[in-house]
mmCIF file of C-alpha atoms in Angstrom:
data_model
loop_
_atom_site.group_PDB
_atom_site.id
_atom_site.type_symbol
_atom_site.label_atom_id
_atom_site.label_comp_id
_atom_site.label_asym_id
_atom_site.label_seq_id
_atom_site.Cartn_x
_atom_site.Cartn_y
_atom_site.Cartn_z
ATOM 1 C CA MET A 1 -10.668 -4.985 23.971
ATOM 2 C CA ALA A 2 -11.651 -7.752 26.373
ATOM 3 C CA GLY A 3 -8.927 -8.731 28.799
ATOM 4 C CA ALA A 4 -6.870 -5.569 28.271
ATOM 5 C CA ALA A 5 -4.865 -4.628 31.351
ATOM 6 C CA THR A 6 -5.871 -1.441 33.129
ATOM 7 C CA PRO A 7 -3.172 0.913 34.514
ATOM 8 C CA SER A 8 -4.056 -0.078 38.086
ATOM 9 C CA SER A 9 -3.898 -3.828 37.354
ATOM 10 C CA LEU A 10 -0.575 -3.372 35.553
ATOM 11 C CA ARG A 11 0.859 -1.497 38.543
ATOM 12 C CA SER A 12 -0.386 -4.252 40.859
ATOM 13 C CA ARG A 13 1.237 -6.910 38.666
ATOM 14 C CA LEU A 14 4.548 -5.051 38.585
ATOM 15 C CA ARG A 15 4.487 -4.634 42.386
ATOM 16 C CA SER A 16 4.032 -8.384 42.802
ATOM 17 C CA LEU A 17 7.167 -9.035 40.734
ATOM 18 C CA ARG A 18 9.569 -6.835 42.654
ATOM 19 C CA PRO A 19 11.881 -8.365 45.303
ATOM 20 C CA ALA A 20 10.360 -8.766 48.767
ATOM 21 C CA ALA A 21 13.276 -6.796 50.268
ATOM 22 C CA PHE A 22 11.985 -3.680 48.480
ATOM 23 C CA GLY A 23 9.007 -3.808 50.832
ATOM 24 C CA ALA A 24 5.588 -2.419 49.927
ATOM 25 C CA ASP A 25 4.143 0.952 48.979
ATOM 26 C CA PRO A 26 1.626 2.583 51.316
ATOM 27 C CA ASP A 27 -1.916 2.531 49.983
ATOM 28 C CA GLY A 28 -5.535 2.709 51.137
ATOM 29 C CA GLU A 29 -6.156 4.268 54.544
ATOM 30 C CA ARG A 30 -2.422 4.309 55.279
ATOM 31 C CA MET A 31 -1.841 6.533 52.235
ATOM 32 C CA GLU A 32 -4.799 8.716 53.172
ATOM 33 C CA ARG A 33 -3.302 9.243 56.611
ATOM 34 C CA ILE A 34 0.025 10.162 54.997
ATOM 35 C CA ARG A 35 -1.707 12.753 52.819
ATOM 36 C CA ARG A 36 -3.274 14.298 55.922
ATOM 37 C CA SER A 37 0.106 14.716 57.622
ATOM 38 C CA PRO A 38 1.243 18.335 58.099
ATOM 39 C CA ASN A 39 4.710 17.109 57.072
ATOM 40 C CA PHE A 40 3.494 15.867 53.662
ATOM 41 C CA ALA A 41 3.169 18.389 50.837
ATOM 42 C CA ASP A 42 3.138 18.239 47.046
ATOM 43 C CA GLY A 43 3.152 14.452 47.124
ATOM 44 C CA VAL A 44 6.211 13.914 49.361
ATOM 45 C CA PHE A 45 7.301 14.133 52.979
ATOM 46 C CA ARG A 46 9.256 17.295 53.764
ATOM 47 C CA ASN A 47 12.229 17.895 56.039
ATOM 48 C CA PRO A 48 12.020 20.322 58.983
ATOM 49 C CA VAL A 49 14.797 22.288 57.252
ATOM 50 C CA ASP A 50 15.452 22.081 53.511
ATOM 51 C CA ALA A 51 17.953 19.347 52.667
ATOM 52 C CA ARG A 52 19.558 18.128 49.486
ATOM 53 C CA THR A 53 19.087 14.356 49.487
ATOM 54 C CA ARG A 54 21.024 13.590 46.307
ATOM 55 C CA PRO A 55 24.843 13.745 46.256
ATOM 56 C CA SER A 56 26.175 17.091 45.090
ATOM 57 C CA GLY A 57 29.341 17.787 43.130
ATOM 58 C CA SER A 58 31.020 15.746 40.425
ATOM 59 C CA THR A 59 30.250 12.020 40.278
ATOM 60 C CA PHE A 60 33.639 11.486 38.653
ATOM 61 C CA GLU A 61 35.475 13.273 41.466
ATOM 62 C CA PHE A 62 33.535 11.315 44.070
ATOM 63 C CA ALA A 63 34.371 8.021 42.336
ATOM 64 C CA LYS A 64 38.065 8.961 42.255
ATOM 65 C CA ILE A 65 38.050 9.561 46.001
ATOM 66 C CA TYR A 66 35.964 6.503 46.843
ATOM 67 C CA PHE A 67 37.937 3.994 44.784
ATOM 68 C CA GLU A 68 41.445 5.406 45.320
ATOM 69 C CA ARG A 69 43.652 2.649 46.738
ATOM 70 C CA GLU A 70 44.766 4.401 49.935
ATOM 71 C CA ALA A 71 41.233 5.608 50.687
ATOM 72 C CA ARG A 72 39.948 2.041 50.320
ATOM 73 C CA ARG A 73 42.662 0.772 52.660
ATOM 74 C CA LEU A 74 41.669 3.276 55.331
ATOM 75 C CA ARG A 75 38.047 2.156 55.180
ATOM 76 C CA THR A 76 39.013 -1.276 56.520
ATOM 77 C CA PRO A 77 40.414 -2.082 59.994
ATOM 78 C CA ALA A 78 43.989 -3.369 60.127
ATOM 79 C CA ALA A 79 42.804 -6.321 62.238
ATOM 80 C CA PRO A 80 39.448 -7.824 63.288
ATOM 81 C CA ILE A 81 37.238 -5.444 65.242
ATOM 82 C CA PRO A 82 37.135 -6.631 68.874
ATOM 83 C CA LEU A 83 33.753 -7.715 70.173
ATOM 84 C CA TYR A 84 32.434 -8.068 73.689
ATOM 85 C CA LEU A 85 31.229 -11.658 73.782
ATOM 86 C CA ASP A 86 29.859 -11.931 77.338
ATOM 87 C CA ALA A 87 26.791 -9.790 76.773
ATOM 88 C CA LEU A 88 24.282 -12.574 77.374
ATOM 89 C CA ALA A 89 25.714 -13.258 80.827
ATOM 90 C CA ASP A 90 25.599 -9.543 81.677
ATOM 91 C CA LEU A 91 22.059 -9.151 80.354
ATOM 92 C CA ALA A 92 20.800 -12.029 82.489
ATOM 93 C CA ALA A 93 20.757 -9.714 85.538
ATOM 94 C CA PRO A 94 18.620 -6.541 85.492
ATOM 95 C CA PRO A 95 20.460 -3.192 85.422
ATOM 96 C CA ALA A 96 21.045 -1.867 88.919
ATOM 97 C CA THR A 97 20.106 1.666 87.839
ATOM 98 C CA GLY A 98 17.085 0.649 85.775
ATOM 99 C CA LEU A 99 18.755 1.815 82.549
ATOM 100 C CA ARG A 100 21.209 -0.087 80.330
ATOM 101 C CA LEU A 101 22.288 0.139 76.684
ATOM 102 C CA THR A 102 23.890 -2.506 74.481
ATOM 103 C CA TRP A 103 25.173 -1.328 71.100
ATOM 104 C CA THR A 104 25.416 -4.271 68.706
ATOM 105 C CA GLY A 105 26.828 -2.250 65.808
ATOM 106 C CA HIS A 106 25.792 0.517 63.402
ATOM 107 C CA SER A 107 22.510 2.004 64.736
ATOM 108 C CA SER A 108 21.231 -1.132 66.477
ATOM 109 C CA VAL A 109 20.875 -0.679 70.244
ATOM 110 C CA LEU A 110 19.075 -2.729 72.882
ATOM 111 C CA ALA A 111 17.819 -0.346 75.577
ATOM 112 C CA GLU A 112 16.598 -1.668 78.918
ATOM 113 C CA ILE A 113 14.531 0.990 80.620
ATOM 114 C CA ASP A 114 12.438 0.585 83.760
ATOM 115 C CA GLY A 115 12.171 -3.179 83.317
ATOM 116 C CA ARG A 116 11.249 -3.032 79.617
ATOM 117 C CA ARG A 117 13.367 -3.767 76.543
ATOM 118 C CA VAL A 118 13.437 -1.623 73.405
ATOM 119 C CA LEU A 119 15.373 -2.628 70.285
ATOM 120 C CA PHE A 120 16.273 0.277 67.993
ATOM 121 C CA ASP A 121 16.906 -0.229 64.258
ATOM 122 C CA PRO A 122 17.765 -3.940 64.506
ATOM 123 C CA VAL A 123 20.000 -5.086 61.647
ATOM 124 C CA TRP A 124 21.335 -8.610 62.104
ATOM 125 C CA GLY A 125 21.990 -9.311 58.425
ATOM 126 C CA SER A 126 25.477 -9.484 56.973
ATOM 127 C CA ARG A 127 24.882 -6.932 54.197
ATOM 128 C CA CYS A 128 22.888 -3.716 53.959
ATOM 129 C CA SER A 129 21.392 -4.282 50.539
ATOM 130 C CA PRO A 130 18.308 -5.844 48.965
ATOM 131 C CA PHE A 131 20.546 -8.648 47.699
ATOM 132 C CA ALA A 132 22.472 -11.322 49.611
ATOM 133 C CA PHE A 133 25.349 -11.297 47.101
ATOM 134 C CA ALA A 134 26.083 -7.560 46.831
ATOM 135 C CA GLY A 135 26.156 -4.383 48.865
ATOM 136 C CA PRO A 136 28.094 -3.120 51.898
ATOM 137 C CA LYS A 137 29.168 -6.020 54.092
ATOM 138 C CA ARG A 138 29.712 -5.974 57.834
ATOM 139 C CA LEU A 139 33.135 -5.062 59.182
ATOM 140 C CA HIS A 140 32.399 -7.286 62.185
ATOM 141 C CA PRO A 141 29.921 -10.052 63.073
ATOM 142 C CA VAL A 142 26.912 -9.265 65.217
ATOM 143 C CA PRO A 143 28.131 -9.888 68.794
ATOM 144 C CA VAL A 144 24.839 -11.325 70.117
ATOM 145 C CA PRO A 145 22.668 -13.859 68.257
ATOM 146 C CA LEU A 146 19.187 -12.499 67.699
ATOM 147 C CA THR A 147 17.515 -15.681 68.937
ATOM 148 C CA ALA A 148 19.498 -15.492 72.180
ATOM 149 C CA LEU A 149 18.677 -11.867 72.887
ATOM 150 C CA GLY A 150 15.532 -12.699 74.826
ATOM 151 C CA PRO A 151 12.098 -11.050 74.811
ATOM 152 C CA VAL A 152 11.843 -7.556 73.361
ATOM 153 C CA ASP A 153 8.853 -5.402 74.284
ATOM 154 C CA VAL A 154 9.196 -2.809 71.519
ATOM 155 C CA VAL A 155 11.047 -2.695 68.205
ATOM 156 C CA VAL A 156 11.634 0.889 67.031
ATOM 157 C CA ILE A 157 12.426 1.730 63.397
ATOM 158 C CA SER A 158 13.804 5.160 62.458
ATOM 159 C CA HIS A 159 13.314 4.927 58.665
ATOM 160 C CA ASP A 160 13.257 2.457 55.807
ATOM 161 C CA HIS A 161 16.834 2.473 54.472
ATOM 162 C CA TYR A 162 18.487 -0.942 54.316
ATOM 163 C CA ASP A 163 21.031 -0.266 57.055
ATOM 164 C CA HIS A 164 18.172 0.490 59.492
ATOM 165 C CA LEU A 165 15.335 -1.726 58.289
ATOM 166 C CA ASP A 166 16.541 -5.243 57.492
ATOM 167 C CA MET A 167 13.998 -7.671 56.063
ATOM 168 C CA PRO A 168 15.538 -10.928 57.428
ATOM 169 C CA THR A 169 15.759 -9.427 60.920
ATOM 170 C CA ILE A 170 12.178 -8.133 60.797
ATOM 171 C CA ARG A 171 10.906 -11.505 59.606
ATOM 172 C CA ALA A 172 12.625 -13.172 62.559
ATOM 173 C CA LEU A 173 11.134 -10.655 65.006
ATOM 174 C CA ALA A 174 7.682 -10.820 63.393
ATOM 175 C CA SER A 175 7.113 -14.231 65.004
ATOM 176 C CA THR A 176 7.616 -12.785 68.510
ATOM 177 C CA ASP A 177 5.248 -10.759 70.696
ATOM 178 C CA SER A 178 7.145 -7.491 70.145
ATOM 179 C CA VAL A 179 5.208 -4.342 69.283
ATOM 180 C CA PHE A 180 6.690 -2.426 66.333
ATOM 181 C CA VAL A 181 6.795 1.388 66.359
ATOM 182 C CA ALA A 182 7.695 3.154 63.129
ATOM 183 C CA PRO A 183 7.214 6.427 61.250
ATOM 184 C CA LEU A 184 4.236 6.882 58.947
ATOM 185 C CA GLY A 185 4.269 4.619 55.904
ATOM 186 C CA VAL A 186 6.951 2.221 57.135
ATOM 187 C CA GLY A 187 4.230 -0.121 58.355
ATOM 188 C CA ALA A 188 3.576 -1.162 54.738
ATOM 189 C CA HIS A 189 7.010 -2.810 54.641
ATOM 190 C CA LEU A 190 6.547 -4.417 58.045
ATOM 191 C CA GLU A 191 3.158 -5.892 57.189
ATOM 192 C CA ARG A 192 4.509 -7.384 53.950
ATOM 193 C CA TRP A 193 7.197 -9.142 55.997
ATOM 194 C CA GLY A 194 4.786 -10.669 58.480
ATOM 195 C CA VAL A 195 4.214 -8.117 61.246
ATOM 196 C CA SER A 196 0.591 -8.181 62.353
ATOM 197 C CA GLU A 197 -1.351 -4.939 62.064
ATOM 198 C CA THR A 198 -2.380 -5.354 65.712
ATOM 199 C CA ARG A 199 1.283 -5.152 66.791
ATOM 200 C CA LEU A 200 2.092 -2.083 64.719
ATOM 201 C CA ARG A 201 2.044 1.596 65.696
ATOM 202 C CA GLU A 202 2.816 4.185 62.987
ATOM 203 C CA LEU A 203 3.488 7.715 64.180
ATOM 204 C CA ASP A 204 3.882 11.143 62.653
ATOM 205 C CA TRP A 205 6.299 13.656 64.175
ATOM 206 C CA GLY A 206 4.978 14.782 67.526
ATOM 207 C CA GLU A 207 2.773 11.715 68.023
ATOM 208 C CA SER A 208 3.324 9.278 70.899
ATOM 209 C CA ALA A 209 2.423 5.700 71.737
ATOM 210 C CA GLU A 210 2.330 4.227 75.240
ATOM 211 C CA ILE A 211 3.429 0.596 75.304
ATOM 212 C CA ALA A 212 4.348 -1.553 78.297
ATOM 213 C CA GLY A 213 4.933 1.426 80.584
ATOM 214 C CA LEU A 214 6.943 3.404 78.025
ATOM 215 C CA ARG A 215 6.039 6.510 76.079
ATOM 216 C CA LEU A 216 7.653 6.588 72.634
ATOM 217 C CA THR A 217 7.463 9.832 70.668
ATOM 218 C CA ALA A 218 8.406 10.310 67.022
ATOM 219 C CA THR A 219 10.482 13.476 66.740
ATOM 220 C CA PRO A 220 11.769 15.244 63.605
ATOM 221 C CA ALA A 221 14.915 14.300 61.708
ATOM 222 C CA ARG A 222 16.546 15.700 58.569
ATOM 223 C CA HIS A 223 16.912 12.827 56.150
ATOM 224 C CA PHE A 224 14.964 10.957 53.435
ATOM 225 C CA CYS A 225 13.532 7.514 52.659
ATOM 226 C CA GLY A 226 13.300 4.836 50.004
ATOM 227 C CA ARG A 227 14.113 1.173 49.295
ATOM 228 C CA GLY A 228 13.105 0.457 45.700
ATOM 229 C CA LEU A 229 14.179 1.693 42.291
ATOM 230 C CA ARG A 230 11.876 4.686 42.663
ATOM 231 C CA ASN A 231 12.094 6.919 45.723
ATOM 232 C CA GLN A 232 8.579 8.283 46.162
ATOM 233 C CA GLN A 233 9.187 9.855 49.589
ATOM 234 C CA HIS A 234 5.989 8.236 50.874
ATOM 235 C CA THR A 235 7.516 6.920 54.097
ATOM 236 C CA LEU A 236 8.556 9.211 56.912
ATOM 237 C CA TRP A 237 11.865 9.243 58.797
ATOM 238 C CA ALA A 238 12.156 10.087 62.502
ATOM 239 C CA SER A 239 14.270 10.362 65.608
ATOM 240 C CA TRP A 240 12.812 8.980 68.847
ATOM 241 C CA ALA A 241 12.354 10.124 72.443
ATOM 242 C CA VAL A 242 11.556 7.402 74.985
ATOM 243 C CA LEU A 243 10.291 7.966 78.527
ATOM 244 C CA GLY A 244 9.936 5.275 81.186
ATOM 245 C CA LEU A 245 6.643 6.117 82.862
ATOM 246 C CA SER A 246 7.493 4.397 86.143
ATOM 247 C CA GLY A 247 11.162 5.288 86.656
ATOM 248 C CA GLY A 248 11.337 8.476 84.619
ATOM 249 C CA HIS A 249 14.392 7.453 82.581
ATOM 250 C CA ARG A 250 14.712 9.290 79.272
ATOM 251 C CA LEU A 251 16.497 8.234 76.075
ATOM 252 C CA PHE A 252 16.952 9.708 72.609
ATOM 253 C CA HIS A 253 17.823 7.879 69.372
ATOM 254 C CA SER A 254 18.696 10.086 66.403
ATOM 255 C CA GLY A 255 18.151 7.653 63.548
ATOM 256 C CA ASP A 256 19.831 9.202 60.501
ATOM 257 C CA THR A 257 19.810 12.972 60.292
ATOM 258 C CA GLY A 258 21.635 16.052 59.245
ATOM 259 C CA TYR A 259 22.146 18.741 61.850
ATOM 260 C CA PHE A 260 19.269 21.204 62.285
ATOM 261 C CA PRO A 261 18.124 23.636 65.019
ATOM 262 C CA GLY A 262 15.181 21.425 65.973
ATOM 263 C CA PHE A 263 17.300 19.406 68.404
ATOM 264 C CA LYS A 264 16.931 22.264 70.885
ATOM 265 C CA GLU A 265 13.146 22.053 70.675
ATOM 266 C CA ILE A 266 13.191 18.253 71.054
ATOM 267 C CA GLY A 267 15.354 18.566 74.154
ATOM 268 C CA ALA A 268 13.185 21.279 75.669
ATOM 269 C CA GLU A 269 10.030 19.197 75.208
ATOM 270 C CA HIS A 270 11.276 15.675 75.936
ATOM 271 C CA GLY A 271 14.627 15.986 77.739
ATOM 272 C CA PRO A 272 16.946 16.204 79.431
ATOM 273 C CA PHE A 273 18.073 12.708 78.467
ATOM 274 C CA GLU A 274 20.226 10.426 80.562
ATOM 275 C CA ALA A 275 21.591 9.002 77.331
ATOM 276 C CA THR A 276 21.479 9.970 73.678
ATOM 277 C CA MET A 277 22.307 7.650 70.781
ATOM 278 C CA ILE A 278 23.612 9.917 68.030
ATOM 279 C CA GLN A 279 24.588 9.224 64.412
ATOM 280 C CA ILE A 280 28.199 10.235 63.734
ATOM 281 C CA GLY A 281 29.218 8.246 60.628
ATOM 282 C CA ALA A 282 28.583 7.999 56.863
ATOM 283 C CA TYR A 283 28.965 11.760 56.413
ATOM 284 C CA SER A 284 30.482 13.433 53.364
ATOM 285 C CA GLU A 285 30.867 16.846 51.795
ATOM 286 C CA TYR A 286 28.867 15.356 48.907
ATOM 287 C CA TRP A 287 25.770 14.976 51.126
ATOM 288 C CA PRO A 288 26.230 17.451 54.013
ATOM 289 C CA ASP A 289 22.510 17.861 54.802
ATOM 290 C CA ILE A 290 21.471 14.296 55.618
ATOM 291 C CA HIS A 291 24.204 12.868 57.898
ATOM 292 C CA MET A 292 25.999 14.604 60.764
ATOM 293 C CA THR A 293 29.740 14.830 61.225
ATOM 294 C CA PRO A 294 31.054 13.878 64.689
ATOM 295 C CA ALA A 295 31.274 17.558 65.664
ATOM 296 C CA GLU A 296 27.682 18.113 64.560
ATOM 297 C CA GLY A 297 26.631 15.013 66.485
ATOM 298 C CA LEU A 298 28.188 16.429 69.657
ATOM 299 C CA GLN A 299 26.427 19.737 69.041
ATOM 300 C CA ALA A 300 23.125 17.890 68.613
ATOM 301 C CA HIS A 301 23.745 16.104 71.932
ATOM 302 C CA ARG A 302 24.358 19.434 73.662
ATOM 303 C CA ASP A 303 21.277 20.968 72.043
ATOM 304 C CA LEU A 304 19.178 18.064 73.287
ATOM 305 C CA GLN A 305 20.547 18.688 76.788
ATOM 306 C CA GLY A 306 19.726 22.382 76.808
ATOM 307 C CA GLY A 307 23.278 23.404 75.895
ATOM 308 C CA ARG A 308 24.810 21.677 78.916
ATOM 309 C CA PRO A 309 27.335 18.815 78.776
ATOM 310 C CA THR A 310 25.043 16.509 80.765
ATOM 311 C CA GLY A 311 24.007 12.932 80.126
ATOM 312 C CA VAL A 312 26.000 10.354 78.173
ATOM 313 C CA MET A 313 26.285 10.252 74.397
ATOM 314 C CA LEU A 314 26.600 6.865 72.677
ATOM 315 C CA PRO A 315 27.973 7.340 69.130
ATOM 316 C CA ILE A 316 26.123 5.155 66.608
ATOM 317 C CA HIS A 317 26.035 4.590 62.835
ATOM 318 C CA TRP A 318 29.718 3.849 62.460
ATOM 319 C CA ALA A 319 32.326 1.015 62.525
ATOM 320 C CA THR A 320 29.971 -1.590 61.029
ATOM 321 C CA PHE A 321 29.234 -0.729 57.376
ATOM 322 C CA ASN A 322 31.273 1.385 54.958
ATOM 323 C CA LEU A 323 28.755 3.861 53.525
ATOM 324 C CA ALA A 324 30.949 6.922 52.890
ATOM 325 C CA PRO A 325 34.493 7.786 51.737
ATOM 326 C CA HIS A 326 35.904 8.559 55.188
ATOM 327 C CA PRO A 327 38.220 6.115 57.049
ATOM 328 C CA TRP A 328 36.308 3.540 59.097
ATOM 329 C CA ASP A 329 37.594 4.870 62.440
ATOM 330 C CA GLU A 330 37.474 8.604 61.654
ATOM 331 C CA PRO A 331 34.005 9.084 63.225
ATOM 332 C CA GLY A 332 35.262 7.682 66.532
ATOM 333 C CA GLU A 333 38.335 9.890 66.585
ATOM 334 C CA GLY A 334 36.337 12.946 65.579
ATOM 335 C CA CYS A 335 33.821 12.265 68.319
ATOM 336 C CA VAL A 336 36.532 11.950 70.971
ATOM 337 C CA SER A 337 38.047 15.280 69.886
ATOM 338 C CA ALA A 338 34.700 17.063 69.831
ATOM 339 C CA ALA A 339 33.741 15.680 73.244
ATOM 340 C CA ALA A 340 37.036 16.807 74.758
ATOM 341 C CA ALA A 341 36.439 20.319 73.445
ATOM 342 C CA SER A 342 32.843 20.480 74.705
ATOM 343 C CA GLY A 343 33.156 18.634 78.006
ATOM 344 C CA ALA A 344 30.532 16.055 77.010
ATOM 345 C CA GLN A 345 30.705 12.503 78.333
ATOM 346 C CA LEU A 346 30.999 9.760 75.720
ATOM 347 C CA ALA A 347 30.261 6.073 76.040
ATOM 348 C CA LEU A 348 32.639 4.040 73.872
ATOM 349 C CA PRO A 349 31.629 0.407 74.336
ATOM 350 C CA LEU A 350 32.882 -2.453 72.239
ATOM 351 C CA PRO A 351 30.158 -3.820 69.980
ATOM 352 C CA GLY A 352 28.059 -5.976 72.296
ATOM 353 C CA GLN A 353 29.224 -4.441 75.589
ATOM 354 C CA PRO A 354 26.313 -3.520 77.908
ATOM 355 C CA PHE A 355 26.720 -0.443 80.100
ATOM 356 C CA GLU A 356 24.583 1.661 82.441
ATOM 357 C CA PRO A 357 24.762 5.351 81.483
ATOM 358 C CA THR A 358 24.094 6.630 85.010
ATOM 359 C CA ALA A 359 26.482 4.228 86.778
ATOM 360 C CA PRO A 360 30.222 4.620 87.363
ATOM 361 C CA GLY A 361 32.523 2.933 84.886
ATOM 362 C CA VAL A 362 30.918 3.928 81.588
ATOM 363 C CA PRO A 363 33.312 2.513 78.929
ATOM 364 C CA ALA A 364 35.437 5.338 77.585
ATOM 365 C CA THR A 365 38.513 3.723 75.977
ATOM 366 C CA PRO A 366 38.949 4.355 72.223
ATOM 367 C CA TRP A 367 39.012 0.617 71.509
ATOM 368 C CA TRP A 368 39.607 1.069 67.762
ATOM 369 C CA ARG A 369 43.053 2.619 68.008
ATOM 370 C CA PRO A 370 45.096 -0.600 68.150
ATOM 371 C CA ILE A 371 43.499 -1.746 64.868
ATOM 372 C CA SER A 372 43.311 1.609 63.119
ATOM 373 C CA ALA A 373 44.471 1.594 59.510
ATOM 374 C CA SER A 374 45.426 5.261 59.808
ATOM 375 C CA PRO A 375 48.973 6.174 60.893
ATOM 376 C CA SER A 376 47.633 9.420 62.361
ATOM 377 C CA ALA A 377 45.403 7.688 64.939
ATOM 378 C CA ALA A 378 46.237 8.580 68.515
ATOM 379 C CA PRO A 379 48.064 5.933 70.557
ATOM 380 C CA ALA A 380 45.926 3.443 72.422
ATOM 381 C CA THR A 381 45.261 4.026 76.084
ATOM 382 C CA ALA A 382 45.041 1.289 78.689
ATOM 383 C CA THR A 383 41.954 -0.849 78.196
ATOM 384 C CA ALA A 384 39.491 -0.535 81.042
ATOM 385 C CA PRO A 385 38.254 -3.816 82.487
ATOM 386 C CA ALA A 386 34.948 -4.959 81.043
ATOM 387 C CA PRO A 387 31.918 -5.356 83.301
ATOM 388 C CA GLY A 388 32.264 -8.297 85.640
ATOM 389 C CA GLY A 389 35.997 -8.480 85.010
ATOM 390 C CA SER A 390 35.580 -10.061 81.569
ATOM 391 C CA ALA A 391 38.130 -9.058 78.970
ATOM 392 C CA PRO A 392 37.087 -7.884 75.519
ATOM 393 C CA ARG A 393 37.835 -10.433 72.827
ATOM 394 C CA SER A 394 38.051 -10.618 69.069
ATOM 395 C CA PRO A 395 36.230 -13.382 67.242
ATOM 396 C CA GLY A 396 38.380 -16.059 65.677
ATOM 397 C CA ALA A 397 38.538 -16.718 61.975
ATOM 398 C CA GLY A 398 35.083 -17.404 60.669
ATOM 399 C CA ALA A 399 33.430 -16.546 63.995
ATOM 400 C CA SER A 400 30.000 -15.005 63.769
ATOM 401 C CA GLY A 401 27.582 -13.442 66.210
ATOM 402 C CA THR A 402 24.672 -14.020 63.858
ATOM 403 C CA ASP A 403 22.252 -16.885 64.144
ATOM 404 C CA ALA A 404 23.377 -19.960 62.269
ATOM 405 C CA GLU A 405 20.229 -19.930 60.176
ATOM 406 C CA ALA A 406 20.155 -16.141 59.595
ATOM 407 C CA PRO A 407 20.180 -15.263 55.872
ATOM 408 C CA GLU A 408 22.371 -12.557 54.417
ATOM 409 C CA ALA A 409 20.873 -9.152 54.925
ATOM 410 C CA ALA A 410 20.204 -6.070 52.907
ATOM 411 C CA PRO A 411 21.010 -2.463 53.627
ATOM 412 C CA ALA A 412 22.526 0.606 51.990
ATOM 413 C CA GLY A 413 21.149 4.056 52.434
#
């Protein structure tokens, strides 16, 4: 019959109707490259070690735990999370050591390395969800406005879940000169949101890109992908090793991952690292293969360092969004305990507090204890002075570190 829709035209029409925050599916040469990947088999990307990506156990039992009144209370701080609000003044001067990290919350970190600036998993939106009216909301504002952050040489994306790949943030960064580096397939989302193909580098595990005097290598992780109603596993997930080619500084960002033996191989090939940024939150016995506990995060840090307690570990992926049943501050406490047992050095900055991993005075105070909702939290220790003598501060009622014009964001994954 004339005018009858073909299956391909129907699929194209349906794709055009879905929300922009869902991104885009890889196709054409991008999909052909995905099919050629040694990590792609039977129509999906595969983990380095088998992992269950769907929650296990009883949905009813999980719901009872998640929505129980006391459990909900413990997932919220007893007072506003303190922020370090002098970051822009600190960032105006270059790091004396050539290496500086600024954690802005969750997995978002600005890394300054050998005179270049790398922004990992930038999420400046207020929710991790495809919708502005629903989904996990921030426990604290972003401490540094995105428009005030200054030039960024490279934006690195670990995978396409909403709490790591935020459409409003990407659209804001798409108008800059930043180069975007992402795992295979993720470029389809970025291009739909305005990132030019000429400023995009998509890498498979083991592949590297040299940009502005930095070598960025996609390394394996144990996780999964997906933004839409169907999870086709056609976009890869990755951790990242970064080397400054002039100064030799080395960093590692875990993205989201379950623990697996491959951290030892990554460390042997790309380490040792002066600093690692390791996921320690959003874990659960219902999904033990795809997120690390704090103890597993510390073990991953040691594996990356050849089994030695060297370098500094910055815990990430916690204290910003509630994505699991555990208390909001439990990852921090668990990390402190695991570090004490292993002899590893932790960096515990306030959100927004820049620090130099190889300099004296790395922030190490468990800042969350005075506002912990848990009666079992250890007593607070004396607060170390912030860089430059500035005191940490909490935002007032209604205060926000986001740009005034920034729309509500979208993550959950």
